Amino acid sequence: MTETVATPLDENRLISERRQKLAKLREQGNPFPNDFKPKDYSALLHQKYDAFSKEELATMDTHAVVAGRMMLKRVMGKASFATIADAKGRIQAYISKENIGEEAYEAFKHSDSGDILGISGSLMKTKTGELSIDAKEVRLISKNIRPLPEKFHGLSDQEQRYRQRYLDLFMNDESKEVFIKRSAIIQTIRETLVRQDYLEVETPMMHPIPGGATAKPFVTHHNALDMALFLRVAPELYLKRLIVGGMNRVFEINRNFRNEGLSARHNPEFTMIELYESYADYKRMMEITEQIVRETAMVSVGKLVFDYQGKTVDLEQPFDRLTIVEAILKYNPQITSEEINDVTFLKAEITKLTRKAPQTDSLAVLQLLLFEENTEHLLWNPTFIMDHPIETSPLARQSDTNPGITERFELFVVGRELANGYSELNDPEDQAARFKQQVEQKDAGDEEAMHYDSDYIRALEYAMPPTGGLGIGIDRLVMLLTDSASIRDVIFFPHMRPE
């Protein structure tokens, strides 16, 4: 028995040899035919026939036609085995000279790992009990020129997995499963909202004025109109225009672009779900958030208590609800209730943690800055953090009972922000004043501050009903529900420095 994949030969020589094989195949005809049509998937064949014995299979009509990439080939004289990977899994094929003929068998012997083959035949069980296709026909469908990663180590280099996701997907079943779950998570979110009479919409991805979030945008240029356009940092202001227009419940599963750094949590292009509901508030948005997180967990994990990076996460209990101050005091018992309301103490603590003195005297902002440094990373189980300062929440409604604080929450799970929601600001004069404050911050050098959007103010002047809004980071939700440590593990093609 010989292994054709295990020996780590020089890659350039292997590629050269395979190009020579391809040249000979071209002399015989087209080595990339398009007339073989698979009828079966490996996983479904296993599901249907694994339970039958060798003797039972021999009495059944089990003709199967599959196509996929040959991951392994074992040549043993007049008979061989090949492992074929298709979109649903893998199945073994038994290939003999007696069944497919001498010419076809000789051609198979010269095939390479990574070649895409079409195989048809009846199902059988080997001596070890493995379900296999007893091949009656083997055809080359697409010739592979580049050798696969060495089989004993697979594709283990993390950077290569991200750069060459196509290799990662067919070499690592776990990676493929992550993205299958990602699709199921997004579909579950969509179905959850549609059941509640939400309408899925699409809004522009190129904006004349960037808005909807405090973030630095990407800038491009429209030649015909000779004007700057910005890739959207958020769809919020367009979705709320639809609320003004009378579309009472809308959502968009959207791509956003923010000109920020790369990290395990950040990719400059990312996916979010944003939704808006008339006559709702931030408390209603917290209820929807809990529902979406739990329903997606049941679809992808199958339970509400599970491990993330070796530590248990509990989605079963009601999500904790704390103000910024309550969270700091709960997770930092060394801080007193007097100190948490002392501007001098807060400035000293933040300076000690960040080695940079905060440039504000706002009590609420200082409390938020301290929370971000000493508490945020401790919020492992789901926790809604409420009562955000008005200075950092330019689109949120101010509290009726606590001036300077907004009706806003952020959801934290496993120490990172997962969702953001609030009662929307629908007072056009208040919104105009806040936009002006943002412009002042931008003029002072804050690249993430918002622009003044006069058309959005005009829309609010036609009256927007009380509205609740919510945004959930889908990439981070998928990270949580697939036990993925980095955002790059859940994005097909993450941004990276050039090779």
Short mmCIF file of C-alpha atoms in Angstrom, two decimals:
data_model
loop_
_atom_site.label_atom_id
_atom_site.label_comp_id
_atom_site.label_asym_id
_atom_site.label_seq_id
_atom_site.Cartn_x
_atom_site.Cartn_y
_atom_site.Cartn_z
CA MET A 1 0.00 0.00 0.00
CA THR A 2 1.37 3.48 -0.84
CA GLU A 3 0.45 6.95 0.40
CA THR A 4 0.48 9.67 -2.21
CA VAL A 5 0.04 12.68 0.06
CA ALA A 6 2.26 12.12 3.09
CA THR A 7 5.74 12.84 1.68
CA PRO A 8 6.62 16.55 1.89
CA LEU A 9 8.16 16.89 -1.59
CA ASP A 10 9.37 20.16 -3.00
CA GLU A 11 6.26 22.09 -4.02
CA ASN A 12 7.68 23.62 -7.18
CA ARG A 13 8.71 20.18 -8.50
CA LEU A 14 5.27 18.77 -7.72
CA ILE A 15 3.58 21.64 -9.53
CA SER A 16 5.85 21.11 -12.52
CA GLU A 17 5.04 17.39 -12.61
CA ARG A 18 1.32 18.07 -12.41
CA ARG A 19 1.50 20.64 -15.20
CA GLN A 20 3.13 17.95 -17.35
CA LYS A 21 0.26 15.58 -16.53
CA LEU A 22 -2.21 18.31 -17.43
CA ALA A 23 -0.48 18.85 -20.79
CA LYS A 24 -0.84 15.13 -21.60
CA LEU A 25 -4.49 15.19 -20.55
CA ARG A 26 -5.13 18.10 -22.92
CA GLU A 27 -3.77 15.97 -25.78
CA GLN A 28 -6.46 13.38 -24.99
CA GLY A 29 -9.33 15.87 -24.68
CA ASN A 30 -10.68 18.48 -22.26
CA PRO A 31 -9.43 17.80 -18.70
CA PHE A 32 -12.14 20.12 -17.35
CA PRO A 33 -15.41 18.54 -18.59
CA ASN A 34 -18.80 19.87 -17.58
CA ASP A 35 -21.10 16.93 -18.26
CA PHE A 36 -20.84 14.91 -15.03
CA LYS A 37 -23.80 15.57 -12.75
CA PRO A 38 -23.66 14.28 -9.16
CA LYS A 39 -26.94 13.06 -7.70
CA ASP A 40 -25.94 12.29 -4.10
CA TYR A 41 -24.17 13.86 -1.15
CA SER A 42 -21.81 11.85 1.05
CA ALA A 43 -23.44 12.87 4.33
CA LEU A 44 -26.88 11.83 3.14
CA LEU A 45 -25.53 8.47 1.96
CA HIS A 46 -24.00 7.89 5.40
CA GLN A 47 -27.21 8.93 7.07
CA LYS A 48 -29.29 6.59 4.94
CA TYR A 49 -27.06 3.52 4.74
CA ASP A 50 -24.56 3.44 7.62
CA ALA A 51 -26.84 1.28 9.75
CA PHE A 52 -27.08 -1.53 7.19
CA SER A 53 -24.74 -4.50 7.20
CA LYS A 54 -22.53 -5.60 4.33
CA GLU A 55 -24.97 -8.42 3.55
CA GLU A 56 -28.02 -6.14 3.64
CA LEU A 57 -26.43 -3.61 1.30
CA ALA A 58 -25.69 -6.41 -1.20
CA THR A 59 -29.43 -7.05 -1.58
CA MET A 60 -30.42 -3.39 -2.01
CA ASP A 61 -30.47 -0.97 -4.92
CA THR A 62 -27.87 1.50 -3.68
CA HIS A 63 -26.59 3.16 -6.85
CA ALA A 64 -24.86 6.43 -5.98
CA VAL A 65 -23.33 9.22 -8.04
CA VAL A 66 -21.04 11.66 -6.21
CA ALA A 67 -18.46 14.27 -7.14
CA GLY A 68 -15.83 15.91 -4.99
CA ARG A 69 -12.20 16.51 -4.20
CA MET A 70 -9.94 13.50 -3.68
CA MET A 71 -8.32 14.08 -0.29
CA LEU A 72 -6.51 10.75 -0.02
CA LYS A 73 -5.52 7.96 -2.40
CA ARG A 74 -4.20 4.51 -1.45
CA VAL A 75 -3.05 2.40 -4.42
CA MET A 76 -2.80 -1.37 -3.78
CA GLY A 77 -2.00 -3.15 -7.04
CA LYS A 78 -5.24 -3.94 -8.87
CA ALA A 79 -7.48 -2.16 -6.37
CA SER A 80 -7.32 1.17 -4.59
CA PHE A 81 -9.17 3.37 -2.13
CA ALA A 82 -9.87 7.10 -2.41
CA THR A 83 -11.47 9.51 0.05
CA ILE A 84 -13.79 11.96 -1.66
CA ALA A 85 -14.87 15.24 -0.01
CA ASP A 86 -18.00 16.96 -1.27
CA ALA A 87 -20.02 19.89 0.06
CA LYS A 88 -21.66 17.79 2.80
CA GLY A 89 -18.85 15.55 4.05
CA ARG A 90 -16.64 12.67 2.95
CA ILE A 91 -17.04 9.14 1.65
CA GLN A 92 -14.63 6.42 0.65
CA ALA A 93 -14.53 4.88 -2.82
CA TYR A 94 -13.25 1.40 -3.66
CA ILE A 95 -11.73 1.45 -7.15
CA SER A 96 -10.65 -1.73 -8.90
CA LYS A 97 -9.25 -2.49 -12.33
CA GLU A 98 -11.87 -5.26 -12.68
CA ASN A 99 -14.81 -2.88 -12.26
CA ILE A 100 -13.71 0.23 -14.18
CA GLY A 101 -11.39 -1.28 -16.78
CA GLU A 102 -7.63 -1.22 -17.28
CA GLU A 103 -7.44 2.14 -19.09
CA ALA A 104 -9.58 4.01 -16.53
CA TYR A 105 -7.72 2.36 -13.66
CA GLU A 106 -4.37 3.39 -15.09
CA ALA A 107 -5.65 6.96 -15.42
CA PHE A 108 -6.82 6.89 -11.79
CA LYS A 109 -3.40 5.69 -10.64
CA HIS A 110 -1.90 8.83 -12.20
CA SER A 111 -4.44 11.14 -10.55
CA ASP A 112 -3.34 13.40 -7.69
CA SER A 113 -4.66 14.44 -4.33
CA GLY A 114 -6.84 17.50 -4.81
CA ASP A 115 -8.18 16.36 -8.18
CA ILE A 116 -11.95 16.65 -8.43
CA LEU A 117 -13.44 13.31 -9.45
CA GLY A 118 -16.85 12.03 -10.39
CA ILE A 119 -17.61 8.52 -9.10
CA SER A 120 -20.63 6.30 -9.60
CA GLY A 121 -21.30 2.81 -8.31
CA SER A 122 -23.13 0.81 -5.67
CA LEU A 123 -22.63 1.04 -1.92
CA MET A 124 -20.74 -1.57 0.04
CA LYS A 125 -19.12 -2.09 3.42
CA THR A 126 -15.40 -2.83 3.76
CA LYS A 127 -13.94 -5.42 6.13
CA THR A 128 -13.67 -2.68 8.76
CA GLY A 129 -17.32 -1.78 8.29
CA GLU A 130 -16.78 1.55 6.47
CA LEU A 131 -19.47 2.57 4.00
CA SER A 132 -17.87 2.90 0.57
CA ILE A 133 -18.79 3.31 -3.06
CA ASP A 134 -17.87 0.28 -5.15
CA ALA A 135 -16.94 2.38 -8.20
CA LYS A 136 -18.15 1.41 -11.65
CA GLU A 137 -17.08 4.72 -13.19
CA VAL A 138 -14.35 7.18 -12.22
CA ARG A 139 -13.91 10.42 -14.15
CA LEU A 140 -11.55 13.34 -13.79
CA ILE A 141 -13.66 16.50 -13.62
CA SER A 142 -11.06 19.12 -12.72
CA LYS A 143 -7.27 18.72 -12.55
CA ASN A 144 -5.52 20.04 -9.46
CA ILE A 145 -2.07 21.52 -10.06
CA ARG A 146 -1.03 22.55 -6.55
CA PRO A 147 -0.30 19.93 -3.86
CA LEU A 148 -2.55 19.93 -0.80
CA PRO A 149 -1.07 20.72 2.63
CA GLU A 150 0.62 17.71 4.17
CA LYS A 151 -2.12 15.47 5.51
CA PHE A 152 -0.80 14.79 8.99
CA HIS A 153 -0.64 18.48 9.87
CA GLY A 154 -3.38 19.78 7.63
CA LEU A 155 -3.65 23.51 7.12
CA SER A 156 -2.53 24.64 10.57
CA ASP A 157 -0.83 27.96 9.77
CA GLN A 158 -3.39 30.53 10.92
CA GLU A 159 -2.38 33.28 8.53
CA GLN A 160 -2.50 30.89 5.57
CA ARG A 161 -5.98 29.77 6.63
CA TYR A 162 -7.20 33.37 6.51
CA ARG A 163 -5.44 34.29 3.26
CA GLN A 164 -6.40 31.08 1.46
CA ARG A 165 -9.83 30.40 2.89
CA TYR A 166 -10.60 28.07 -0.02
CA LEU A 167 -7.85 25.75 1.27
CA ASP A 168 -9.05 26.09 4.85
CA LEU A 169 -12.59 25.10 3.93
CA PHE A 170 -11.76 21.82 2.25
CA MET A 171 -8.89 20.90 4.57
CA ASN A 172 -10.61 21.70 7.89
CA ASP A 173 -14.16 20.48 8.42
CA GLU A 174 -14.36 22.60 11.60
CA SER A 175 -13.91 25.79 9.60
CA LYS A 176 -16.63 24.84 7.15
CA GLU A 177 -18.96 24.08 10.06
CA VAL A 178 -18.40 27.58 11.50
CA PHE A 179 -19.62 29.17 8.29
CA ILE A 180 -22.57 26.81 7.95
CA LYS A 181 -23.57 27.87 11.47
CA ARG A 182 -23.06 31.51 10.56
CA SER A 183 -25.57 31.16 7.74
CA ALA A 184 -28.05 29.46 10.09
CA ILE A 185 -27.62 32.24 12.68
CA ILE A 186 -28.36 34.97 10.13
CA GLN A 187 -31.36 33.05 8.80
CA THR A 188 -32.69 32.62 12.34
CA ILE A 189 -32.43 36.36 13.01
CA ARG A 190 -34.30 37.06 9.79
CA GLU A 191 -37.06 34.58 10.58
CA THR A 192 -37.40 35.82 14.19
CA LEU A 193 -38.02 39.38 13.02
CA VAL A 194 -40.27 38.52 10.09
CA ARG A 195 -42.50 36.57 12.49
CA GLN A 196 -42.92 39.80 14.45
CA ASP A 197 -44.04 41.77 11.39
CA TYR A 198 -40.68 43.40 10.68
CA LEU A 199 -39.98 44.29 7.05
CA GLU A 200 -36.50 43.59 5.65
CA VAL A 201 -35.20 46.58 3.69
CA GLU A 202 -32.07 47.77 1.93
CA THR A 203 -30.53 51.22 2.31
CA PRO A 204 -27.56 52.86 0.56
CA MET A 205 -24.02 51.70 1.22
CA MET A 206 -22.51 54.90 -0.19
CA HIS A 207 -23.48 58.03 1.72
CA PRO A 208 -22.98 61.69 0.83
CA ILE A 209 -22.75 62.35 4.59
CA PRO A 210 -21.42 59.63 6.94
CA GLY A 211 -23.66 59.14 9.94
CA GLY A 212 -25.34 56.74 12.33
CA ALA A 213 -22.23 56.01 14.41
CA THR A 214 -19.16 57.71 15.80
CA ALA A 215 -16.54 56.16 13.53
CA LYS A 216 -13.99 57.22 10.93
CA PRO A 217 -15.38 56.49 7.43
CA PHE A 218 -13.74 55.30 4.23
CA VAL A 219 -13.87 57.99 1.52
CA THR A 220 -14.29 57.46 -2.22
CA HIS A 221 -15.14 59.70 -5.17
CA HIS A 222 -18.04 59.64 -7.63
CA ASN A 223 -16.67 60.83 -10.97
CA ALA A 224 -19.95 61.65 -12.75
CA LEU A 225 -21.22 63.84 -9.90
CA ASP A 226 -17.70 64.99 -8.96
CA MET A 227 -18.39 64.52 -5.26
CA ALA A 228 -17.03 62.65 -2.29
CA LEU A 229 -18.95 59.61 -1.05
CA PHE A 230 -18.46 57.66 2.14
CA LEU A 231 -18.86 53.92 2.68
CA ARG A 232 -21.49 53.66 5.38
CA VAL A 233 -20.44 53.38 8.99
CA ALA A 234 -24.05 52.46 9.90
CA PRO A 235 -27.46 52.40 8.18
CA GLU A 236 -29.21 54.04 11.16
CA LEU A 237 -30.19 57.43 9.75
CA TYR A 238 -31.65 55.93 6.58
CA LEU A 239 -33.61 53.30 8.49
CA LYS A 240 -35.08 55.99 10.75
CA ARG A 241 -36.09 57.97 7.66
CA LEU A 242 -38.22 54.92 6.81
CA ILE A 243 -39.80 55.09 10.27
CA VAL A 244 -40.72 58.72 9.51
CA GLY A 245 -42.22 57.46 6.26
CA GLY A 246 -44.62 55.20 8.16
CA MET A 247 -42.82 51.85 7.89
CA ASN A 248 -43.24 50.98 11.55
CA ARG A 249 -40.94 47.96 11.86
CA VAL A 250 -37.87 47.64 9.65
CA PHE A 251 -34.57 45.78 9.75
CA GLU A 252 -31.48 45.46 7.61
CA ILE A 253 -28.76 42.84 7.71
CA ASN A 254 -26.02 45.12 6.54
CA ARG A 255 -22.34 45.52 5.78
CA ASN A 256 -20.67 48.45 7.51
CA PHE A 257 -17.23 49.95 6.91
CA ARG A 258 -15.15 51.71 9.54
CA ASN A 259 -11.61 52.94 8.94
CA GLU A 260 -10.18 51.51 12.13
CA GLY A 261 -7.49 49.08 13.19
CA LEU A 262 -7.43 45.30 12.88
CA SER A 263 -7.72 43.08 15.93
CA ALA A 264 -9.30 39.86 17.20
CA ARG A 265 -12.54 41.85 17.59
CA HIS A 266 -12.34 44.34 14.72
CA ASN A 267 -12.42 44.07 10.94
CA PRO A 268 -12.86 47.26 8.88
CA GLU A 269 -15.73 45.58 7.00
CA PHE A 270 -18.28 43.83 9.21
CA THR A 271 -21.89 42.67 9.37
CA MET A 272 -24.64 43.93 11.66
CA ILE A 273 -28.36 43.57 12.07
CA GLU A 274 -30.08 46.90 12.74
CA LEU A 275 -33.78 47.15 13.48
CA TYR A 276 -36.21 49.92 14.39
CA GLU A 277 -39.72 49.72 15.83
CA SER A 278 -42.19 52.57 16.22
CA TYR A 279 -43.87 53.10 19.59
CA ALA A 280 -41.16 51.05 21.33
CA ASP A 281 -38.37 52.00 23.70
CA TYR A 282 -35.00 50.70 24.83
CA LYS A 283 -36.60 48.24 27.25
CA ARG A 284 -38.48 46.59 24.37
CA MET A 285 -35.16 46.46 22.47
CA MET A 286 -33.55 44.59 25.37
CA GLU A 287 -36.35 42.01 25.20
CA ILE A 288 -35.80 41.50 21.46
CA THR A 289 -32.04 41.24 22.02
CA GLU A 290 -32.47 38.45 24.56
CA GLN A 291 -34.83 36.63 22.22
CA ILE A 292 -32.47 36.85 19.23
CA VAL A 293 -29.43 35.71 21.22
CA ARG A 294 -31.26 32.74 22.71
CA GLU A 295 -32.90 31.61 19.46
CA THR A 296 -29.63 31.77 17.53
CA ALA A 297 -27.90 29.84 20.32
CA MET A 298 -30.45 27.03 20.14
CA VAL A 299 -30.00 26.80 16.36
CA SER A 300 -26.20 26.81 16.39
CA VAL A 301 -25.23 25.28 19.77
CA GLY A 302 -28.42 23.41 20.66
CA LYS A 303 -28.45 24.64 24.27
CA LEU A 304 -28.30 27.85 26.31
CA VAL A 305 -25.49 26.90 28.68
CA PHE A 306 -22.24 26.13 26.87
CA ASP A 307 -18.50 26.74 26.94
CA TYR A 308 -16.73 29.60 25.23
CA GLN A 309 -12.92 29.34 25.18
CA GLY A 310 -13.03 26.91 28.09
CA LYS A 311 -15.36 28.90 30.34
CA THR A 312 -19.12 28.44 30.81
CA VAL A 313 -21.57 30.98 29.37
CA ASP A 314 -25.14 30.97 30.69
CA LEU A 315 -27.80 32.39 28.35
CA GLU A 316 -30.61 30.63 30.21
CA GLN A 317 -30.93 33.05 33.14
CA PRO A 318 -32.46 36.51 32.57
CA PHE A 319 -29.74 38.83 31.31
CA ASP A 320 -28.39 41.07 34.05
CA ARG A 321 -29.36 44.76 33.83
CA LEU A 322 -27.01 47.27 35.45
CA THR A 323 -26.28 50.95 35.12
CA ILE A 324 -22.67 51.94 34.46
CA VAL A 325 -22.27 52.93 38.10
CA GLU A 326 -23.90 49.74 39.42
CA ALA A 327 -21.59 47.61 37.26
CA ILE A 328 -18.44 49.37 38.46
CA LEU A 329 -19.46 48.98 42.12
CA LYS A 330 -20.50 45.33 41.66
CA TYR A 331 -17.26 44.22 40.00
CA ASN A 332 -14.90 46.57 41.86
CA PRO A 333 -15.79 46.30 45.56
CA GLN A 334 -12.74 48.37 46.49
CA ILE A 335 -14.47 51.46 45.02
CA THR A 336 -17.02 53.20 47.25
CA SER A 337 -20.27 54.89 46.25
CA GLU A 338 -18.74 58.22 47.26
CA GLU A 339 -15.65 57.70 45.10
CA ILE A 340 -17.68 56.72 42.04
CA ASN A 341 -19.27 60.19 42.12
CA ASP A 342 -16.02 62.06 42.74
CA VAL A 343 -14.58 63.63 39.57
CA THR A 344 -11.09 63.97 41.08
CA PHE A 345 -11.01 60.29 42.12
CA LEU A 346 -12.27 59.16 38.72
CA LYS A 347 -9.65 61.17 36.85
CA ALA A 348 -6.88 59.76 39.03
CA GLU A 349 -8.09 56.16 38.56
CA ILE A 350 -8.41 56.51 34.79
CA THR A 351 -4.96 58.10 34.55
CA LYS A 352 -3.50 55.25 36.59
CA LEU A 353 -5.10 52.63 34.31
CA THR A 354 -4.47 54.28 30.94
CA ARG A 355 -1.37 56.40 31.71
CA LYS A 356 -3.24 59.25 30.04
CA ALA A 357 -5.22 61.97 31.79
CA PRO A 358 -8.85 62.20 30.59
CA GLN A 359 -9.74 65.47 28.86
CA THR A 360 -13.20 65.92 30.34
CA ASP A 361 -14.86 67.03 33.57
CA SER A 362 -18.16 65.27 32.83
CA LEU A 363 -19.02 62.92 35.69
CA ALA A 364 -21.01 60.59 33.43
CA VAL A 365 -18.25 60.39 30.81
CA LEU A 366 -15.60 59.74 33.45
CA GLN A 367 -17.71 56.94 34.90
CA LEU A 368 -18.02 55.42 31.41
CA LEU A 369 -14.26 55.68 30.84
CA LEU A 370 -13.57 53.94 34.14
CA PHE A 371 -16.12 51.23 33.29
CA GLU A 372 -14.36 50.57 29.99
CA GLU A 373 -11.02 50.15 31.73
CA ASN A 374 -11.84 48.17 34.88
CA THR A 375 -15.24 46.48 34.40
CA GLU A 376 -16.13 45.78 30.77
CA HIS A 377 -13.79 42.79 30.44
CA LEU A 378 -15.30 41.17 33.57
CA LEU A 379 -18.83 40.90 32.14
CA TRP A 380 -18.76 37.24 31.10
CA ASN A 381 -22.44 36.28 31.29
CA PRO A 382 -24.90 38.49 29.37
CA THR A 383 -25.21 41.91 30.97
CA PHE A 384 -27.08 44.98 29.74
CA ILE A 385 -25.22 48.16 30.71
CA MET A 386 -27.63 51.10 30.84
CA ASP A 387 -27.63 54.87 31.38
CA HIS A 388 -24.99 56.09 28.95
CA PRO A 389 -23.93 59.75 28.98
CA ILE A 390 -25.51 62.10 26.48
CA GLU A 391 -22.05 63.21 25.26
CA THR A 392 -21.32 59.73 23.88
CA SER A 393 -24.86 59.00 22.64
CA PRO A 394 -25.70 61.67 20.04
CA LEU A 395 -28.67 59.77 18.57
CA ALA A 396 -30.28 58.47 21.77
CA ARG A 397 -33.21 59.96 23.70
CA GLN A 398 -32.38 61.73 26.94
CA SER A 399 -33.80 60.26 30.15
CA ASP A 400 -36.83 62.07 31.54
CA THR A 401 -35.68 61.42 35.11
CA ASN A 402 -31.89 61.74 34.89
CA PRO A 403 -30.62 64.73 32.86
CA GLY A 404 -27.35 64.07 31.05
CA ILE A 405 -28.13 60.33 30.75
CA THR A 406 -29.75 58.61 27.75
CA GLU A 407 -32.13 55.69 27.46
CA ARG A 408 -29.43 53.51 25.98
CA PHE A 409 -27.93 50.09 26.66
CA GLU A 410 -25.04 47.99 25.48
CA LEU A 411 -25.05 44.20 25.83
CA PHE A 412 -21.80 42.61 26.96
CA VAL A 413 -21.07 38.87 26.78
CA VAL A 414 -17.69 37.19 27.40
CA GLY A 415 -16.20 40.58 28.12
CA ARG A 416 -17.04 42.31 24.84
CA GLU A 417 -19.83 44.43 23.43
CA LEU A 418 -22.35 42.44 21.39
CA ALA A 419 -25.27 44.83 20.92
CA ASN A 420 -26.21 48.48 21.25
CA GLY A 421 -29.73 49.89 21.50
CA TYR A 422 -31.71 52.86 22.67
CA SER A 423 -34.87 54.85 22.64
CA GLU A 424 -34.32 56.99 19.56
CA LEU A 425 -34.03 60.74 19.75
CA ASN A 426 -37.00 62.11 17.78
CA ASP A 427 -36.84 65.76 18.83
CA PRO A 428 -35.48 67.58 15.72
CA GLU A 429 -34.21 70.62 17.64
CA ASP A 430 -32.41 68.48 20.22
CA GLN A 431 -30.93 66.35 17.41
CA ALA A 432 -29.76 69.46 15.53
CA ALA A 433 -28.05 70.75 18.67
CA ARG A 434 -26.29 67.43 19.20
CA PHE A 435 -25.13 67.32 15.58
CA LYS A 436 -23.64 70.80 16.07
CA GLN A 437 -21.77 69.54 19.14
CA GLN A 438 -20.41 66.65 17.06
CA VAL A 439 -19.26 69.10 14.36
CA GLU A 440 -17.43 71.11 17.01
CA GLN A 441 -15.68 67.93 18.16
CA LYS A 442 -14.77 67.11 14.55
CA ASP A 443 -13.37 70.62 14.05
CA ALA A 444 -11.32 70.07 17.20
CA GLY A 445 -9.71 66.99 15.65
CA ASP A 446 -12.05 64.08 16.48
CA GLU A 447 -12.06 62.03 13.24
CA GLU A 448 -14.87 59.78 14.56
CA ALA A 449 -17.32 62.58 15.38
CA MET A 450 -20.48 62.80 13.25
CA HIS A 451 -21.25 65.24 10.45
CA TYR A 452 -24.30 67.50 10.44
CA ASP A 453 -27.04 65.82 8.35
CA SER A 454 -29.55 68.53 7.45
CA ASP A 455 -31.82 66.19 5.49
CA TYR A 456 -32.14 63.89 8.50
CA ILE A 457 -33.12 66.90 10.62
CA ARG A 458 -35.68 67.83 7.95
CA ALA A 459 -37.08 64.28 8.14
CA LEU A 460 -37.44 64.55 11.93
CA GLU A 461 -39.25 67.87 11.47
CA TYR A 462 -42.02 65.94 9.74
CA ALA A 463 -42.35 64.08 13.08
CA MET A 464 -40.98 60.64 13.90
CA PRO A 465 -43.00 58.55 16.35
CA PRO A 466 -41.34 57.28 19.54
CA THR A 467 -38.99 54.53 18.34
CA GLY A 468 -36.72 51.85 19.73
CA GLY A 469 -33.59 50.86 17.82
CA LEU A 470 -31.12 47.99 18.09
CA GLY A 471 -27.87 46.91 16.47
CA ILE A 472 -26.26 43.50 16.99
CA GLY A 473 -22.79 42.64 15.72
CA ILE A 474 -23.33 39.43 13.76
CA ASP A 475 -19.62 38.62 13.51
CA ARG A 476 -19.22 38.80 17.28
CA LEU A 477 -22.42 36.82 17.83
CA VAL A 478 -21.07 34.09 15.53
CA MET A 479 -17.77 34.14 17.43
CA LEU A 480 -19.65 33.49 20.67
CA LEU A 481 -21.84 30.72 19.26
CA THR A 482 -19.03 28.88 17.43
CA ASP A 483 -16.40 29.16 20.18
CA SER A 484 -14.17 31.25 17.89
CA ALA A 485 -11.42 33.33 19.48
CA SER A 486 -10.95 35.81 16.62
CA ILE A 487 -13.30 37.69 14.32
CA ARG A 488 -11.12 36.43 11.46
CA ASP A 489 -12.33 32.90 12.19
CA VAL A 490 -15.93 33.84 11.31
CA ILE A 491 -15.37 36.09 8.26
CA PHE A 492 -14.70 34.25 5.01
CA PHE A 493 -12.11 36.72 3.76
CA PRO A 494 -10.83 38.97 6.58
CA HIS A 495 -8.75 42.02 5.70
CA MET A 496 -5.01 41.50 6.12
CA ARG A 497 -1.77 43.22 5.22
CA PRO A 498 -0.55 42.35 1.70
CA GLU A 499 1.71 39.31 1.52
#
